[in-house]
Coordinates of C-alpha atoms in Angstrom, one line a residue:
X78 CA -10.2 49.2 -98.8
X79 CA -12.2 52.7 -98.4
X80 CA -10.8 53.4 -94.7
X81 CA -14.1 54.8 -92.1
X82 CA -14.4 57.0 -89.2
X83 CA -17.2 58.3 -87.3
X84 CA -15.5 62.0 -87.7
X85 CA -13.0 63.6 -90.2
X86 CA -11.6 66.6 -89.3
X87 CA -9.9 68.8 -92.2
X88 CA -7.7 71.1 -91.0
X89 CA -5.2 70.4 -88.1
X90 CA -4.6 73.5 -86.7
X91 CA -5.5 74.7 -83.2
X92 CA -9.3 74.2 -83.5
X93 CA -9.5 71.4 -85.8
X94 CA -6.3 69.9 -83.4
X95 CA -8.6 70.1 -80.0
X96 CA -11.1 68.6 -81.6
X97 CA -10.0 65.5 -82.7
X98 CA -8.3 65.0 -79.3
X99 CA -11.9 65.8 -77.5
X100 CA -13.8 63.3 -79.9
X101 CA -11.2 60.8 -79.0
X102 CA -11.1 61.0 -75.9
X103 CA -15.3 60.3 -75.8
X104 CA -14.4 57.0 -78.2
X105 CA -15.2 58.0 -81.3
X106 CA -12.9 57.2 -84.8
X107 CA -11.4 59.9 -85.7
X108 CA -9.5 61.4 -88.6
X109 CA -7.4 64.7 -89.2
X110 CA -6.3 65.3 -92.4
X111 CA -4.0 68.4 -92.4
X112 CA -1.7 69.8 -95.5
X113 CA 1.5 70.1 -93.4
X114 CA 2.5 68.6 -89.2
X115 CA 4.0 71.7 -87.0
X116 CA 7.4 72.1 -87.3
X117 CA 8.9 70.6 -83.7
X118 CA 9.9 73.4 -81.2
X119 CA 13.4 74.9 -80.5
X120 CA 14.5 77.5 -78.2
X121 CA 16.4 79.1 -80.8
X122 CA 13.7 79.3 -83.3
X123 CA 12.0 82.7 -83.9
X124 CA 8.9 84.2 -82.4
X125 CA 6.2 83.4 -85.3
X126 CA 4.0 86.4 -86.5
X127 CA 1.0 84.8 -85.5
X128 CA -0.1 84.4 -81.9
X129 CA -3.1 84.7 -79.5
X130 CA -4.2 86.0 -76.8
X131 CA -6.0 82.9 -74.8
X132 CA -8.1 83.5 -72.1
X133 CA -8.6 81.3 -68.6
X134 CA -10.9 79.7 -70.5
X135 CA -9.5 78.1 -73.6
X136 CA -6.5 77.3 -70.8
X137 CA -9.0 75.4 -69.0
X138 CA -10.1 73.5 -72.3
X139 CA -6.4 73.1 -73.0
X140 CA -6.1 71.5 -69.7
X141 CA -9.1 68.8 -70.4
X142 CA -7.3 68.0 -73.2
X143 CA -4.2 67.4 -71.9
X144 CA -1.9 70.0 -73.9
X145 CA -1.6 72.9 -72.0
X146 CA 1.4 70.9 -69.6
X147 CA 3.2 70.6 -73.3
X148 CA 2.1 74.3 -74.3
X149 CA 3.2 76.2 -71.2
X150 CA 6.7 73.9 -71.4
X151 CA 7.5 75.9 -74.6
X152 CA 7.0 79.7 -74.7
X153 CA 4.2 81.3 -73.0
X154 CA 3.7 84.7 -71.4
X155 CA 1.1 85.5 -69.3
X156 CA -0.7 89.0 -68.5
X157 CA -2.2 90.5 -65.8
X158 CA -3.3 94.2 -67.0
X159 CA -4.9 95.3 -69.8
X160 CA -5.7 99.0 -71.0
X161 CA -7.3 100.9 -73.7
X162 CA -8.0 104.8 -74.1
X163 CA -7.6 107.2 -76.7
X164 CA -7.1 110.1 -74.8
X165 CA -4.2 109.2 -72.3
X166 CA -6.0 110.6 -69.3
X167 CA -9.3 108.7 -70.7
X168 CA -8.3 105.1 -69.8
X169 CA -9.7 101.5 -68.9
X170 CA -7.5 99.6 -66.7
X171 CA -8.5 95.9 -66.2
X172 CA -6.6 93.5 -63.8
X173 CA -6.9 89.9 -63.0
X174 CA -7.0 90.7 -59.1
X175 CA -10.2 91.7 -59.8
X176 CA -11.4 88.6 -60.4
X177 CA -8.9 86.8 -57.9
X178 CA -7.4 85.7 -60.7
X179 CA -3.3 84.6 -61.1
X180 CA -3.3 86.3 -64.3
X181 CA -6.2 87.1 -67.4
X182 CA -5.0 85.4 -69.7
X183 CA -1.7 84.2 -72.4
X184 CA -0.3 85.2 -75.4
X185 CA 1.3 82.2 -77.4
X186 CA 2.4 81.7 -80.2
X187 CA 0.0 80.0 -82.8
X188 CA 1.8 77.1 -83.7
X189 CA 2.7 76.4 -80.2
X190 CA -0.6 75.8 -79.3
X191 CA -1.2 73.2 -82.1
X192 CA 2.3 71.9 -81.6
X193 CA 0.9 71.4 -77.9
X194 CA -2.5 69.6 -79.2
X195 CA -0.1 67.5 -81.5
X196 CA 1.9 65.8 -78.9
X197 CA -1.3 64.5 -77.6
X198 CA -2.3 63.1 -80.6
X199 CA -0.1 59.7 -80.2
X200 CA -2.3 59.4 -76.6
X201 CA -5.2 57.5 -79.2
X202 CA -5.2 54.9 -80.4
X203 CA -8.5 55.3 -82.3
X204 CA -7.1 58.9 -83.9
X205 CA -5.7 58.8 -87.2
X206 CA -3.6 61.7 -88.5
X207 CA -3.3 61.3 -92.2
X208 CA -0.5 64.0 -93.3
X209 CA 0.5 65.7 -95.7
X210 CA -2.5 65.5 -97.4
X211 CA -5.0 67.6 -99.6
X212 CA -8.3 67.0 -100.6
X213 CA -9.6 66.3 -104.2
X214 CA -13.3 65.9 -103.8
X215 CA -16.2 65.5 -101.1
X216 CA -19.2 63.8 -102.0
X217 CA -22.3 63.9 -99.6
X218 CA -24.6 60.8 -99.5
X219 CA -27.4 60.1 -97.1
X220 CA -26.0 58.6 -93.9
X221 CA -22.3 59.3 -94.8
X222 CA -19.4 61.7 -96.5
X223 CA -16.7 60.5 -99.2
X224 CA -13.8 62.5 -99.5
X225 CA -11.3 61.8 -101.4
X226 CA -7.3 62.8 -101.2
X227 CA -4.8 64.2 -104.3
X228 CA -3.3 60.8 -104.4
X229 CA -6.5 59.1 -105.2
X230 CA -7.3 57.6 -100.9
X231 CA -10.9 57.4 -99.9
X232 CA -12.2 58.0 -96.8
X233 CA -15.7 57.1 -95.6
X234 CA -16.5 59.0 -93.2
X235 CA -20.2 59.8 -90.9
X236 CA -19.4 63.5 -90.9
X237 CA -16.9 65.6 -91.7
X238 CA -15.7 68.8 -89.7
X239 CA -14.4 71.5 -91.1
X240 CA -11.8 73.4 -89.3
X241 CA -10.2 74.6 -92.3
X242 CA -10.0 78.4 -91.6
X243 CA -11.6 81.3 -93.2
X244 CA -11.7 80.0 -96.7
X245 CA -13.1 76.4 -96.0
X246 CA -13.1 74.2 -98.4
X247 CA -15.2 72.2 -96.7
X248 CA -17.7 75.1 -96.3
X249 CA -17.4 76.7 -100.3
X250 CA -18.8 72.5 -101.2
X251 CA -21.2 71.7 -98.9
X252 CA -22.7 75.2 -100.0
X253 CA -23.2 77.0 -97.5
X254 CA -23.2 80.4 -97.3
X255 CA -22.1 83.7 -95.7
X256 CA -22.4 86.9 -95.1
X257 CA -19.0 89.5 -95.6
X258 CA -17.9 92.2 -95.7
X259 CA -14.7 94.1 -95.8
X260 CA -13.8 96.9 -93.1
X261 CA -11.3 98.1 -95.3
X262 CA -9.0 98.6 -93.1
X263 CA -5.7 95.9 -93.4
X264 CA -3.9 94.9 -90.1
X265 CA 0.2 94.7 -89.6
X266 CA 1.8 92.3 -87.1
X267 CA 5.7 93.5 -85.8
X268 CA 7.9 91.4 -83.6
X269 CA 10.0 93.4 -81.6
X270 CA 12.9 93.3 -78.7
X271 CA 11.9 95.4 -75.7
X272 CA 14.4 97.4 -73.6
X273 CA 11.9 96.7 -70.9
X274 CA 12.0 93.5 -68.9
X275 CA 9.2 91.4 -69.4
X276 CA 5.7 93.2 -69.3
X277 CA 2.7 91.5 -67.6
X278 CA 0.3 94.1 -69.7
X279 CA -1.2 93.7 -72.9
X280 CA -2.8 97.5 -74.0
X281 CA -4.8 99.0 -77.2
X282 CA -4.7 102.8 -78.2
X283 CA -7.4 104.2 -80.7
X284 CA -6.0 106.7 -83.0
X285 CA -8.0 108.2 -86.0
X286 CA -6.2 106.0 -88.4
X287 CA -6.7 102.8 -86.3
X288 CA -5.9 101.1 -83.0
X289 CA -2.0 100.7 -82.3
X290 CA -1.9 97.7 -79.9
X291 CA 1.1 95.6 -77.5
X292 CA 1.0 92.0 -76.6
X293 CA 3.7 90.9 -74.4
X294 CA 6.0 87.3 -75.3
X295 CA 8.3 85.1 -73.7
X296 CA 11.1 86.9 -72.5
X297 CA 12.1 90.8 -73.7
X298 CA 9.9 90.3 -76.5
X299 CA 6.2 91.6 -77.7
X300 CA 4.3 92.1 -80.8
X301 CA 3.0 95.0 -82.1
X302 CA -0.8 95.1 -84.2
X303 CA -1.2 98.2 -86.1
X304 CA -4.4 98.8 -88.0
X305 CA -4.3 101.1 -90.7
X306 CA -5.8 102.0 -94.4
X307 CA -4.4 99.2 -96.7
X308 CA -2.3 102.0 -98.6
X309 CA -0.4 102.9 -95.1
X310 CA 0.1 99.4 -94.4
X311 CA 1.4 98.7 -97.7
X312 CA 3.5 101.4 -97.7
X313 CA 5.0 100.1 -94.2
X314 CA 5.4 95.9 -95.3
X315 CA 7.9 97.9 -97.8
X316 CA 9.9 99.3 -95.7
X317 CA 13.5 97.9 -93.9
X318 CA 13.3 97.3 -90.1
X319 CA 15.8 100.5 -89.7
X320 CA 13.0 102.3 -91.1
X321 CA 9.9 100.5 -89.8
X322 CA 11.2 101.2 -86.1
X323 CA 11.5 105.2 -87.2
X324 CA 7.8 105.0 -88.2
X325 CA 6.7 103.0 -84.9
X326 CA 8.4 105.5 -82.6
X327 CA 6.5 108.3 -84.5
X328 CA 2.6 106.9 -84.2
X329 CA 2.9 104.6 -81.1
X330 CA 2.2 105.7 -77.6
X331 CA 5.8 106.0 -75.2
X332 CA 4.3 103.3 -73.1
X333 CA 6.0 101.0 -75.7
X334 CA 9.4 102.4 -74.8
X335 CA 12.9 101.3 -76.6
X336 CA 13.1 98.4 -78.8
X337 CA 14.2 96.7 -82.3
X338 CA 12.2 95.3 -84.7
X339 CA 12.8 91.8 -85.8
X340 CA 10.0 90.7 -88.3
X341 CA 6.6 91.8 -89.8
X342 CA 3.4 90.7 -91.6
X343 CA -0.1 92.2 -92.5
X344 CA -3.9 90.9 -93.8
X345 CA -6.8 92.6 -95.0
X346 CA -9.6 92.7 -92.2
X347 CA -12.7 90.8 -93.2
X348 CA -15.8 89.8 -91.0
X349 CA -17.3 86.6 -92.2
X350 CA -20.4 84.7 -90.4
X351 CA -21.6 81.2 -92.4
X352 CA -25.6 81.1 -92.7
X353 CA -25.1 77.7 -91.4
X354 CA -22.5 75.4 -88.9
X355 CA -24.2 72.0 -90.1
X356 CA -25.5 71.1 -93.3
X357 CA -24.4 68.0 -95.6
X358 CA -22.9 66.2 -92.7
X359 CA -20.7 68.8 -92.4
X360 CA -20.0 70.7 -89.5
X361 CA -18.2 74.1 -89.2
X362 CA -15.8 75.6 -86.2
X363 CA -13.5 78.2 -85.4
X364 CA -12.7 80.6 -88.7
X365 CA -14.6 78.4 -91.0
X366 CA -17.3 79.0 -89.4
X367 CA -16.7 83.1 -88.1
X368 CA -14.2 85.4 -88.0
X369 CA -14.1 88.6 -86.3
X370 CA -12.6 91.7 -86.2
X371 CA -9.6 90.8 -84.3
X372 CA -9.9 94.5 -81.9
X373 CA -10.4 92.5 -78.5
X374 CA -8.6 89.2 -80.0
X375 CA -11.4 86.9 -79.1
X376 CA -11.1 85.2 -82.6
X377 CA -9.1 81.6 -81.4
X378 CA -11.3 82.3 -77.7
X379 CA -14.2 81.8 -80.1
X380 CA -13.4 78.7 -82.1
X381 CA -12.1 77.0 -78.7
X382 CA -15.7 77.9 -77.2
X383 CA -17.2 76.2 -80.3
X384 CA -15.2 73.0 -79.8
X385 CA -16.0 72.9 -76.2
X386 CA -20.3 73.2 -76.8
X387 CA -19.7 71.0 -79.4
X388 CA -17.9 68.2 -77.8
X389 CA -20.2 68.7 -74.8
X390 CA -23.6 68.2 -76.8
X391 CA -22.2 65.5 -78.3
X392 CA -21.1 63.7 -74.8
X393 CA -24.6 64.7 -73.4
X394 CA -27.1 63.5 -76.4
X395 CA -25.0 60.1 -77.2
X396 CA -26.2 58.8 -80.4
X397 CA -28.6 61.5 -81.0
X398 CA -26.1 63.0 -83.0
X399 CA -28.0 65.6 -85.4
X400 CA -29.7 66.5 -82.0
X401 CA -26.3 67.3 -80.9
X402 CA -25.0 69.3 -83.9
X403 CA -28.0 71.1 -84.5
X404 CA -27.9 72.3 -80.4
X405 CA -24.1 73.3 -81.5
X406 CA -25.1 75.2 -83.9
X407 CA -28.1 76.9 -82.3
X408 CA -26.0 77.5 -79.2
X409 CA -22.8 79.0 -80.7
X410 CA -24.3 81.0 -83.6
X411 CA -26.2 83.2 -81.6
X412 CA -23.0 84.1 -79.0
X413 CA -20.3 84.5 -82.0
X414 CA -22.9 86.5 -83.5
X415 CA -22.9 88.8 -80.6
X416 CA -19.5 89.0 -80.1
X417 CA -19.0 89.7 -84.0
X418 CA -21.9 92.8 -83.5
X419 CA -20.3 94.1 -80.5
X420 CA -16.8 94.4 -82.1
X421 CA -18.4 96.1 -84.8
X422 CA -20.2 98.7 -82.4
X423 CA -16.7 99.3 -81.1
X424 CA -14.9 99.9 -84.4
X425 CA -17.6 102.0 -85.7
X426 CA -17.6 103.5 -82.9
X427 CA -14.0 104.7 -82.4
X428 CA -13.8 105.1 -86.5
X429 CA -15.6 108.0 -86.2
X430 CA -13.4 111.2 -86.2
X431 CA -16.6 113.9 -85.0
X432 CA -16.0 115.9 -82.1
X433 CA -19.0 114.6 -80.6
X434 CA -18.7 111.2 -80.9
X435 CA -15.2 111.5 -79.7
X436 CA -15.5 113.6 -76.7
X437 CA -18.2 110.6 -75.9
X438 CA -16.6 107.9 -76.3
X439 CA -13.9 109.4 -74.0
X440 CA -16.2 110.0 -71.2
X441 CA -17.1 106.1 -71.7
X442 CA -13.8 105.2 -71.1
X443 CA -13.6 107.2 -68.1
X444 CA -16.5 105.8 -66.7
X445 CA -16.2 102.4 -67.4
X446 CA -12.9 102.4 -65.7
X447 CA -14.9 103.2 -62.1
X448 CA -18.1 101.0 -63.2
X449 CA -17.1 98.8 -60.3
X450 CA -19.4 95.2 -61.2
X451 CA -20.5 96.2 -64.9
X452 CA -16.6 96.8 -65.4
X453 CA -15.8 93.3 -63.7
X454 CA -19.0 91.2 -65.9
X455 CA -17.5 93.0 -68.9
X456 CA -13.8 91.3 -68.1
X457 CA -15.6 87.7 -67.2
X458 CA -17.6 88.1 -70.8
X459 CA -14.6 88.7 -72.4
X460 CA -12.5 85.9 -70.6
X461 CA -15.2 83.2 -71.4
X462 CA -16.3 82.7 -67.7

């Protein structure tokens, strides 16, 4: 028997994850078919390279969801302050009291969060999670999708989401397009132990080479993002941690004080935007459907926004549902779109090395940090609110 659902979600991680659990929770039949289940959480485990910095309001969607009580009980660390300047006396300070705020946002660990979503999945009992599993084939027909796994299982489905990151499957065979490019720059992600207790600041300094960054973790931790030319980058994945912590004390700011590296990994930069979110009944989200410049580290922010329109048009227009996806798409194109062109204002704009243009942007930095209202929309934009 060819099993149906109303929805088939491929990819399981933290997009695909919060959207089975919101179509669920609305009644629909619901399938995630995911290549590997999150490893279960220890203490003792290491931080993972990969992690986020989620604003108030992907913690709010969290919450709806239910996962955020199982998220925060692992490894969390929130932020109050953030800051960003090139020239040290050039600065702009952002704080959550500001905004009356507790804190801006967290930074978590990646596989926390869908670890979080996981746990919720057993909640629903009209949610299937069919794992591990890879697909063969996905054949489109007029009022349904067929895909079909590696071991030869079909799955009839009314349409199929794909939250299968930035080189969709699901997205490459439904045909639809995108437009690239490269910024040909790569990006390196270091875990480190601080000498410093734990930080409630999460800051970005532009150098001509590329913006050295600091997220704080969970205890004396933090990761370090350095952008660099892809040569410089290689040249540093090379390199032992003895020797990677000698070239970090050289080209980071002494904000970051003393500390040990623990582990490192880099990826090449690339800004992709599909040409369409629904086509085929198939419908993209998160990096299968953008990915950004990660500067201002609004790329999982963006994929939880697109989950939250979607599951609210589909709530509000019932069984209109290409009504619904097509308002999605209109809705969340148009804001990833200008989020994607205003991070690329910003790294064109602080890539450029002439006097001018630097002495410029400087000046904006100053200013923006005494911009009173403008200063405090620009933080709500940025937090989703």
């Amino acid at each position: 028997m060819m099993k149906e659902y109303d929805y088939t979600i491929v990819g399981g991680g933290m997009v695909g994850a919060a959207t089975a659990i919101g179509l669920s929770k609305l009644g629909y039949q619901v399938a995630v078919i995911e290549h590997k289940a999150p490893a279960s959480f220890d203490d003792s485990q290491p931080m993972d390279i990969r992690v986020s910095a989620i604003s108030q309001s992907s913690v709010d969607l969290l919450e709806v969801l239910g996962a955020w009580q199982y998220i925060k009980e692992m490894r969390v660390c929130p932020y109050k302050r953030l800051e960003t300047w090139e020239h040290p006396e050039c600065r702009t300070r952002f704080h959550s009291d500001a905004l009356e705020m507790e804190q801006l946002g967290f930074i978590v660990e990646n596989r926390l969060i869908q670890l979080g979503l996981w746990q919720m999945f057993s909640t629903y009992e009209n949610l299937t999670v069919i794992t591990p599993a890879k697909i063969a084939d996905l054949e489109f027909f007029t009022d349904h999708n067929v895909l079909t796994l590696e071991n030869g299982d079909k799955i009839k489905t009314k349409w199929v989401i794909g939250a299968d990151g930035a080189n969709s499957y699901v997205r490459q065979k439904a045909k639809i397009g995108i437009t690239a490019w490269d910024y040909r720059q790569h990006c390196m992600l270091i875990n480190i132990e601080t000498a410093k207790a734990q930080q409630d600041i999460t800051w970005q300094w532009f150098t001509p080479s590329g913006p050295r960054s600091f997220l704080p973790l969970h205890g004396n931790k933090g990761s370090l993002v350095w952008y660099d030319s892809p040569s410089r980058i290689k040249q540093l994945s090379s390199m032992n941690s003895i020797q990677l912590e000698k070239e970090i004390k050289a080209y980071f700011p002494q904000e970051l004080g003393e500390f040990t590296v623990e582990q490192s990994g880099s990826f090449p930069l690339t800004r992709r935007h599909a040409q369409k979110y629904v086509d085929h009944r198939c419908v993209l989200l998160g990096d299968a459907a953008h990915t950004i410049n990660p500067l201002a580290g609004q790329g999982v922010n963006l994929g939880f926004k697109d989950v939250k329109v979607l599951l609210e048009e589909i709530e509000t227009k019932g069984a209109e549902t290409d009504k619904a996806l097509l308002s999605y798409q209109s809705k969340r194109k148009i804001d990833n779109l200008a989020m994607q062109s205003s991070m690329d204002l910003f790294y064109t704009l602080f890539s450029n090395s002439l006097p001018p243009v630097k002495f410029l942007r400087n000046v904006g930095l100053k200013l923006a940090d005494s911009s009173g209202a403008l200063k405090t929309q620009a933080l709500k934009y940025a937090l989703g609110l």
